[in-house]
CSV table of N, CA, C and O in Angstrom, one decimal:
chain,number,residue,atom,x,y,z
Y,28,MET,N,13.1,-43.4,74.7
Y,28,MET,CA,13.4,-44.5,75.6
Y,28,MET,C,14.9,-45.0,75.3
Y,28,MET,O,15.3,-45.0,74.3
Y,29,GLY,N,15.6,-44.9,76.4
Y,29,GLY,CA,16.9,-45.7,76.4
Y,29,GLY,C,17.1,-47.1,76.1
Y,29,GLY,O,16.3,-48.1,76.7
Y,30,ARG,N,18.0,-47.4,75.3
Y,30,ARG,CA,18.3,-49.0,75.0
Y,30,ARG,C,18.5,-49.9,76.4
Y,30,ARG,O,17.9,-50.9,76.5
Y,31,ILE,N,19.1,-49.0,77.4
Y,31,ILE,CA,19.4,-49.8,78.5
Y,31,ILE,C,18.2,-50.3,79.2
Y,31,ILE,O,18.1,-51.6,79.9
Y,32,SER,N,16.7,-49.9,79.0
Y,32,SER,CA,15.7,-50.5,79.5
Y,32,SER,C,14.9,-51.7,79.1
Y,32,SER,O,14.3,-52.4,79.6
Y,33,LEU,N,15.6,-52.0,77.7
Y,33,LEU,CA,14.7,-53.1,77.0
Y,33,LEU,C,16.0,-54.3,76.9
Y,33,LEU,O,15.6,-55.3,76.7
Y,34,ILE,N,17.2,-54.1,77.7
Y,34,ILE,CA,18.3,-55.1,77.7
Y,34,ILE,C,17.4,-56.4,78.4
Y,34,ILE,O,17.6,-57.4,78.0
Y,35,PRO,N,17.1,-56.3,79.5
Y,35,PRO,CA,16.5,-57.7,80.0
Y,35,PRO,C,15.4,-58.4,79.4
Y,35,PRO,O,15.4,-59.6,79.5
Y,36,MET,N,14.7,-57.5,78.7
Y,36,MET,CA,13.3,-58.2,78.1
Y,36,MET,C,13.8,-58.8,76.8
Y,36,MET,O,13.7,-59.8,76.1
Y,37,THR,N,15.0,-58.2,76.0
Y,37,THR,CA,15.3,-58.5,74.6
Y,37,THR,C,16.7,-59.3,74.8
Y,37,THR,O,17.0,-59.9,73.6
Y,38,GLY,N,17.7,-59.2,75.6
Y,38,GLY,CA,19.0,-59.6,75.6
Y,38,GLY,C,19.9,-58.9,74.9
Y,38,GLY,O,19.6,-57.8,74.4
Y,39,GLU,N,20.9,-59.3,74.3
Y,39,GLU,CA,21.8,-58.2,73.6
Y,39,GLU,C,21.1,-58.2,72.2
Y,39,GLU,O,20.9,-59.4,71.5
Y,40,PHE,N,21.3,-57.1,71.6
Y,40,PHE,CA,20.9,-56.8,70.2
Y,40,PHE,C,21.7,-55.6,69.8
Y,40,PHE,O,22.1,-54.6,70.7
Y,41,GLY,N,22.1,-55.8,68.6
Y,41,GLY,CA,22.7,-54.5,67.9
Y,41,GLY,C,21.9,-53.2,68.0
Y,41,GLY,O,20.8,-53.0,68.1
Y,42,ILE,N,22.8,-52.2,68.0
Y,42,ILE,CA,22.4,-50.8,67.7
Y,42,ILE,C,21.3,-50.5,66.7
Y,42,ILE,O,20.0,-49.5,66.9
Y,43,GLU,N,21.4,-51.4,65.6
Y,43,GLU,CA,20.6,-51.1,64.6
Y,43,GLU,C,19.1,-51.6,65.0
Y,43,GLU,O,18.3,-51.2,64.1
Y,44,MET,N,19.0,-52.6,65.7
Y,44,MET,CA,18.0,-53.2,66.2
Y,44,MET,C,17.0,-52.2,67.4
Y,44,MET,O,15.9,-52.6,67.7
Y,45,ALA,N,17.6,-51.1,67.8
Y,45,ALA,CA,17.1,-50.7,69.0
Y,45,ALA,C,15.7,-49.7,68.8
Y,45,ALA,O,15.0,-50.0,69.5
Y,46,GLY,N,15.8,-49.2,67.8
Y,46,GLY,CA,14.3,-48.7,67.1
Y,46,GLY,C,13.4,-49.6,66.9
Y,46,GLY,O,12.2,-49.3,67.4
Y,47,ALA,N,13.6,-50.9,66.4
Y,47,ALA,CA,12.5,-51.8,66.1
Y,47,ALA,C,12.3,-52.4,67.4
Y,47,ALA,O,10.8,-52.4,67.8
Y,48,ALA,N,13.2,-52.5,68.5
Y,48,ALA,CA,12.6,-53.1,69.8
Y,48,ALA,C,12.0,-51.9,70.5
Y,48,ALA,O,10.8,-52.3,71.2
Y,49,SER,N,12.1,-50.6,70.5
Y,49,SER,CA,11.7,-49.6,71.0
Y,49,SER,C,10.2,-49.7,70.6
Y,49,SER,O,9.2,-49.4,71.4
Y,50,GLY,N,9.9,-49.8,69.3
Y,50,GLY,CA,8.7,-49.5,68.4
Y,50,GLY,C,8.1,-51.0,68.9
Y,50,GLY,O,6.6,-50.6,69.2
Y,51,MET,N,8.5,-51.9,69.2
Y,51,MET,CA,7.4,-53.2,69.7
Y,51,MET,C,7.0,-52.9,71.2
Y,51,MET,O,5.9,-53.3,71.5
Y,52,ASN,N,8.1,-52.3,71.7
Y,52,ASN,CA,7.6,-52.1,73.2
Y,52,ASN,C,6.4,-51.2,73.2
Y,52,ASN,O,5.6,-51.4,74.3
Y,53,GLN,N,6.7,-50.1,72.6
Y,53,GLN,CA,5.5,-48.9,72.7
Y,53,GLN,C,4.1,-49.6,72.0
Y,53,GLN,O,3.1,-48.9,72.4
Y,54,THR,N,4.3,-50.4,71.2
Y,54,THR,CA,2.9,-50.6,70.4
Y,54,THR,C,2.4,-51.8,71.3
Y,54,THR,O,1.0,-51.5,71.6
Y,55,SER,N,3.0,-52.5,72.0
Y,55,SER,CA,2.2,-53.4,73.0
Y,55,SER,C,1.9,-52.6,74.1
Y,55,SER,O,0.8,-52.9,74.8
Y,56,ALA,N,2.4,-51.4,74.7
Y,56,ALA,CA,2.1,-50.6,75.6
Y,56,ALA,C,0.7,-49.8,75.4
Y,56,ALA,O,-0.4,-49.8,76.0
Y,57,GLY,N,0.6,-49.3,74.3
Y,57,GLY,CA,-0.3,-48.5,73.5
Y,57,GLY,C,-1.5,-49.7,73.4
Y,57,GLY,O,-2.5,-49.3,73.7
Y,58,LEU,N,-1.3,-50.9,72.9
Y,58,LEU,CA,-2.4,-51.8,72.8
Y,58,LEU,C,-2.9,-52.3,74.0
Y,58,LEU,O,-4.4,-52.4,74.2
Y,59,PHE,N,-2.1,-52.4,74.9
Y,59,PHE,CA,-2.9,-53.0,76.4
Y,59,PHE,C,-3.2,-51.6,77.1
Y,59,PHE,O,-4.3,-52.0,77.8
Y,60,GLY,N,-3.0,-50.6,76.8
Y,60,GLY,CA,-3.5,-49.4,77.4
Y,60,GLY,C,-4.8,-49.2,76.9
Y,60,GLY,O,-5.9,-48.5,77.7
Y,61,TRP,N,-5.2,-49.7,75.7
Y,61,TRP,CA,-6.7,-49.7,75.2
Y,61,TRP,C,-7.4,-50.8,75.4
Y,61,TRP,O,-8.5,-50.7,75.7
Y,62,LEU,N,-6.6,-51.9,75.2
Y,62,LEU,CA,-7.6,-53.3,74.9
Y,62,LEU,C,-7.5,-53.5,76.7
Y,62,LEU,O,-8.8,-54.2,76.8
Y,63,PHE,N,-6.8,-53.6,77.5
Y,63,PHE,CA,-7.2,-53.9,79.1
Y,63,PHE,C,-8.3,-53.1,79.8
Y,63,PHE,O,-9.3,-53.7,80.2
Y,64,PRO,N,-8.5,-52.0,79.7
Y,64,PRO,CA,-9.5,-51.2,80.1
Y,64,PRO,C,-10.7,-51.6,79.2
Y,64,PRO,O,-12.1,-51.8,79.9
Y,65,LEU,N,-10.9,-51.8,78.3
Y,65,LEU,CA,-12.1,-52.2,77.4
Y,65,LEU,C,-12.5,-53.3,77.8
Y,65,LEU,O,-13.6,-53.8,77.9
Y,66,ILE,N,-11.6,-54.7,77.9
Y,66,ILE,CA,-12.1,-55.8,78.7
Y,66,ILE,C,-12.4,-55.8,79.9
Y,66,ILE,O,-13.5,-56.5,80.1
Y,67,ILE,N,-11.8,-55.2,80.6
Y,67,ILE,CA,-12.4,-55.1,82.2
Y,67,ILE,C,-13.5,-54.2,82.1
Y,67,ILE,O,-14.8,-54.6,83.0
Y,68,ALA,N,-13.9,-53.4,81.3
Y,68,ALA,CA,-15.2,-52.6,81.2
Y,68,ALA,C,-16.6,-53.6,80.6
Y,68,ALA,O,-17.5,-53.5,81.2
Y,69,THR,N,-16.0,-54.3,79.9
Y,69,THR,CA,-17.0,-55.3,79.3
Y,69,THR,C,-17.2,-56.4,80.2
Y,69,THR,O,-18.4,-56.7,80.6
Y,70,ILE,N,-16.4,-56.9,81.0
Y,70,ILE,CA,-16.6,-58.1,82.2
Y,70,ILE,C,-17.5,-57.1,83.3
Y,70,ILE,O,-18.4,-58.2,83.5
Y,71,PHE,N,-17.3,-56.2,83.6
Y,71,PHE,CA,-17.8,-55.8,84.9
Y,71,PHE,C,-19.1,-54.8,84.6
Y,71,PHE,O,-19.9,-54.8,85.7
Y,72,GLY,N,-19.3,-54.4,83.3
Y,72,GLY,CA,-20.4,-53.4,82.9
Y,72,GLY,C,-20.3,-52.3,84.1
Y,72,GLY,O,-19.6,-51.4,83.9
Y,73,ASP,N,-21.9,-52.3,84.7
Y,73,ASP,CA,-21.7,-51.0,85.4
Y,73,ASP,C,-21.4,-51.4,87.0
Y,73,ASP,O,-21.6,-50.6,88.0
Y,74,ASN,N,-20.8,-52.5,87.5
Y,74,ASN,CA,-20.2,-52.6,88.6
Y,74,ASN,C,-18.5,-51.9,88.7
Y,74,ASN,O,-17.7,-52.6,88.6
Y,75,TYR,N,-18.9,-50.6,89.3
Y,75,TYR,CA,-17.8,-49.7,89.3
Y,75,TYR,C,-16.8,-50.0,90.5
Y,75,TYR,O,-15.5,-50.2,90.5
Y,76,VAL,N,-17.1,-51.2,91.5
Y,76,VAL,CA,-16.5,-51.2,92.8
Y,76,VAL,C,-15.8,-52.3,92.2
Y,76,VAL,O,-14.5,-52.7,92.5
Y,77,GLY,N,-16.2,-53.2,91.3
Y,77,GLY,CA,-15.4,-54.5,90.7
Y,77,GLY,C,-14.4,-54.0,89.7
Y,77,GLY,O,-13.3,-54.2,89.5
Y,78,MET,N,-14.8,-53.2,88.9
Y,78,MET,CA,-13.9,-52.2,87.8
Y,78,MET,C,-12.7,-51.8,89.0
Y,78,MET,O,-11.3,-52.1,88.3
Y,79,PHE,N,-13.0,-51.0,89.7
Y,79,PHE,CA,-11.9,-50.4,90.8
Y,79,PHE,C,-11.2,-51.4,91.6
Y,79,PHE,O,-9.8,-51.2,91.7
Y,80,THR,N,-11.8,-52.4,92.0
Y,80,THR,CA,-11.2,-53.5,92.8
Y,80,THR,C,-10.1,-54.2,91.9
Y,80,THR,O,-8.8,-54.5,92.1
Y,81,CYS,N,-10.5,-54.6,90.6
Y,81,CYS,CA,-10.0,-55.1,89.6
Y,81,CYS,C,-8.7,-54.2,89.0
Y,81,CYS,O,-7.4,-54.6,89.3
Y,82,GLY,N,-8.7,-52.9,89.0
Y,82,GLY,CA,-7.6,-52.1,88.8
Y,82,GLY,C,-6.6,-52.1,89.9
Y,82,GLY,O,-5.4,-51.8,90.1
Y,83,ALA,N,-7.0,-51.9,91.2
Y,83,ALA,CA,-6.3,-52.1,92.4
Y,83,ALA,C,-5.5,-53.4,92.5
Y,83,ALA,O,-4.2,-53.4,92.8
Y,84,VAL,N,-6.0,-54.4,92.3
Y,84,VAL,CA,-5.2,-55.8,92.3
Y,84,VAL,C,-4.3,-55.5,91.3
Y,84,VAL,O,-3.1,-56.2,91.4
Y,85,PHE,N,-4.5,-55.3,89.9
Y,85,PHE,CA,-3.7,-55.2,89.0
Y,85,PHE,C,-2.4,-54.3,89.2
Y,85,PHE,O,-1.3,-54.6,89.0
Y,86,PHE,N,-2.9,-53.1,90.1
Y,86,PHE,CA,-1.5,-52.5,90.2
Y,86,PHE,C,-0.6,-52.8,91.4
Y,86,PHE,O,0.6,-52.7,91.4
Y,87,VAL,N,-1.3,-53.5,92.1
Y,87,VAL,CA,-0.6,-54.4,93.4
Y,87,VAL,C,0.5,-55.5,92.6
Y,87,VAL,O,1.5,-55.7,93.0
Y,88,ILE,N,-0.2,-56.2,91.5
Y,88,ILE,CA,0.7,-56.9,90.8
Y,88,ILE,C,2.0,-56.4,90.0
Y,88,ILE,O,3.1,-56.9,90.0
Y,89,LEU,N,1.3,-55.2,89.5
Y,89,LEU,CA,2.9,-54.5,88.7
Y,89,LEU,C,3.6,-54.0,90.1
Y,89,LEU,O,5.1,-54.1,89.6
Y,90,GLY,N,3.1,-53.5,91.0
Y,90,GLY,CA,4.3,-53.1,92.3
Y,90,GLY,C,5.0,-54.3,92.4
Y,90,GLY,O,6.2,-53.9,92.6
Y,91,VAL,N,4.7,-55.4,92.7
Y,91,VAL,CA,5.2,-56.5,93.2
Y,91,VAL,C,6.5,-56.8,92.3
Y,91,VAL,O,7.7,-57.1,92.3
Y,92,PHE,N,5.8,-56.9,91.1
Y,92,PHE,CA,6.9,-57.2,89.6
Y,92,PHE,C,7.8,-56.4,89.5
Y,92,PHE,O,9.1,-56.6,89.3
Y,93,GLY,N,7.5,-54.8,89.8
Y,93,GLY,CA,8.3,-53.8,89.6
Y,93,GLY,C,9.5,-54.1,90.7
Y,93,GLY,O,10.5,-53.5,90.7
Y,94,LEU,N,9.1,-54.4,91.8
Y,94,LEU,CA,10.4,-54.8,92.8
Y,94,LEU,C,11.4,-55.7,92.5
Y,94,LEU,O,12.3,-55.9,93.1
Y,95,THR,N,10.8,-56.6,91.6
Y,95,THR,CA,11.8,-58.0,91.2
Y,95,THR,C,12.6,-57.3,90.0
Y,95,THR,O,13.7,-58.0,89.8
Y,96,VAL,N,12.5,-56.2,89.3
Y,96,VAL,CA,13.3,-55.9,88.1
Y,96,VAL,C,14.7,-55.3,88.7
Y,96,VAL,O,14.7,-54.6,89.6
Y,97,PRO,N,15.6,-55.9,87.9
Y,97,PRO,CA,17.1,-55.4,88.5
Y,97,PRO,C,17.2,-53.9,88.3
Y,97,PRO,O,16.7,-53.5,87.6
Y,98,GLU,N,18.0,-53.3,89.0
Y,98,GLU,CA,18.8,-52.0,88.7
Y,98,GLU,C,19.3,-52.0,87.4
Y,98,GLU,O,20.3,-52.8,87.3
Y,99,LEU,N,19.2,-51.1,86.6
Y,99,LEU,CA,19.9,-50.9,85.3
Y,99,LEU,C,20.5,-49.6,85.1
Y,99,LEU,O,21.3,-49.4,84.2
Y,100,GLY,N,20.8,-48.7,86.2
Y,100,GLY,CA,21.8,-47.9,86.2
Y,100,GLY,C,23.2,-48.2,86.4
Y,100,GLY,O,23.6,-49.4,86.0
Y,101,SER,N,24.0,-47.1,86.6
Y,101,SER,CA,25.5,-47.5,86.7
Y,101,SER,C,25.8,-48.2,87.9
Y,101,SER,O,27.2,-49.1,87.9
Y,102,LYS,N,25.0,-48.4,88.8
Y,102,LYS,CA,25.1,-49.4,89.9
Y,102,LYS,C,24.5,-50.7,89.7
Y,102,LYS,O,24.9,-51.8,90.5
Y,103,GLY,N,23.9,-50.9,88.7
Y,103,GLY,CA,23.1,-52.5,88.4
Y,103,GLY,C,24.5,-53.5,88.0
Y,103,GLY,O,25.5,-53.3,87.7
Y,104,LYS,N,23.8,-54.5,88.1
Y,104,LYS,CA,24.8,-55.8,87.4
Y,104,LYS,C,25.2,-55.6,86.4
Y,104,LYS,O,26.2,-56.0,86.2
Y,105,LEU,N,24.4,-55.1,85.4
Y,105,LEU,CA,24.8,-55.5,83.9
Y,105,LEU,C,26.0,-54.0,83.9
Y,105,LEU,O,26.6,-54.6,82.9
Y,106,ALA,N,25.8,-52.8,84.2
Y,106,ALA,CA,26.7,-51.8,83.9
Y,106,ALA,C,28.1,-52.5,84.9
Y,106,ALA,O,29.2,-52.1,84.3
Y,107,GLN,N,28.0,-53.1,85.9
Y,107,GLN,CA,29.3,-53.6,86.7
Y,107,GLN,C,29.8,-54.8,85.6
Y,107,GLN,O,30.9,-54.5,86.2
Y,108,LYS,N,29.0,-55.6,85.6
Y,108,LYS,CA,29.8,-56.8,84.3
Y,108,LYS,C,30.4,-56.3,83.4
Y,108,LYS,O,31.5,-56.6,82.9
Y,109,ALA,N,29.7,-55.1,82.6
Y,109,ALA,CA,30.3,-54.5,81.5
Y,109,ALA,C,31.6,-53.7,82.1
Y,109,ALA,O,32.7,-53.6,81.2
Y,110,ALA,N,31.9,-53.0,83.1
Y,110,ALA,CA,32.9,-51.9,83.6
Y,110,ALA,C,34.1,-53.3,83.8
Y,110,ALA,O,35.1,-53.0,83.3
Y,111,ALA,N,33.6,-54.4,84.5
Y,111,ALA,CA,34.5,-55.5,84.8
Y,111,ALA,C,35.1,-56.0,83.6
Y,111,ALA,O,36.1,-56.3,83.5
Y,112,ASP,N,34.4,-56.3,82.5
Y,112,ASP,CA,34.8,-56.9,81.3
Y,112,ASP,C,35.7,-56.0,80.7
Y,112,ASP,O,36.8,-56.3,79.8
Y,113,GLN,N,35.5,-54.6,80.6
Y,113,GLN,CA,36.2,-53.6,80.0
Y,113,GLN,C,37.7,-53.4,80.6
Y,113,GLN,O,38.5,-53.2,79.9
Y,114,ALA,N,37.6,-53.8,82.1
Y,114,ALA,CA,39.0,-53.4,83.0
Y,114,ALA,C,39.7,-54.4,82.4
Y,114,ALA,O,41.0,-54.5,82.5
Y,115,GLU,N,39.1,-55.9,82.1
Y,115,GLU,CA,40.0,-56.9,81.8
Y,115,GLU,C,40.5,-56.9,80.4
Y,115,GLU,O,41.7,-57.7,80.6
Y,116,ALA,N,39.7,-56.3,79.6
Y,116,ALA,CA,40.3,-56.2,78.1
Y,116,ALA,C,41.6,-55.3,77.9
Y,116,ALA,O,42.3,-54.7,78.9
């Protein structure tokens, strides 16, 4: 995982902390990848329509949230700001 994807969540941090930030990110992803389905299955029991509806709503929310995430590539605001700062120096 590249460091650039963690900057909006963690702000500026030193290169020595990139491994710790990546580990925290992967731990939370693994935990919620196991915990969220377990909670949903416990709530809905044998109601498969409810499970799939809850999953669909969750993915729609993630899609809307994903559209609000800024571009992080070379055309993104962070990269352009860094390039402008380097040009000034």
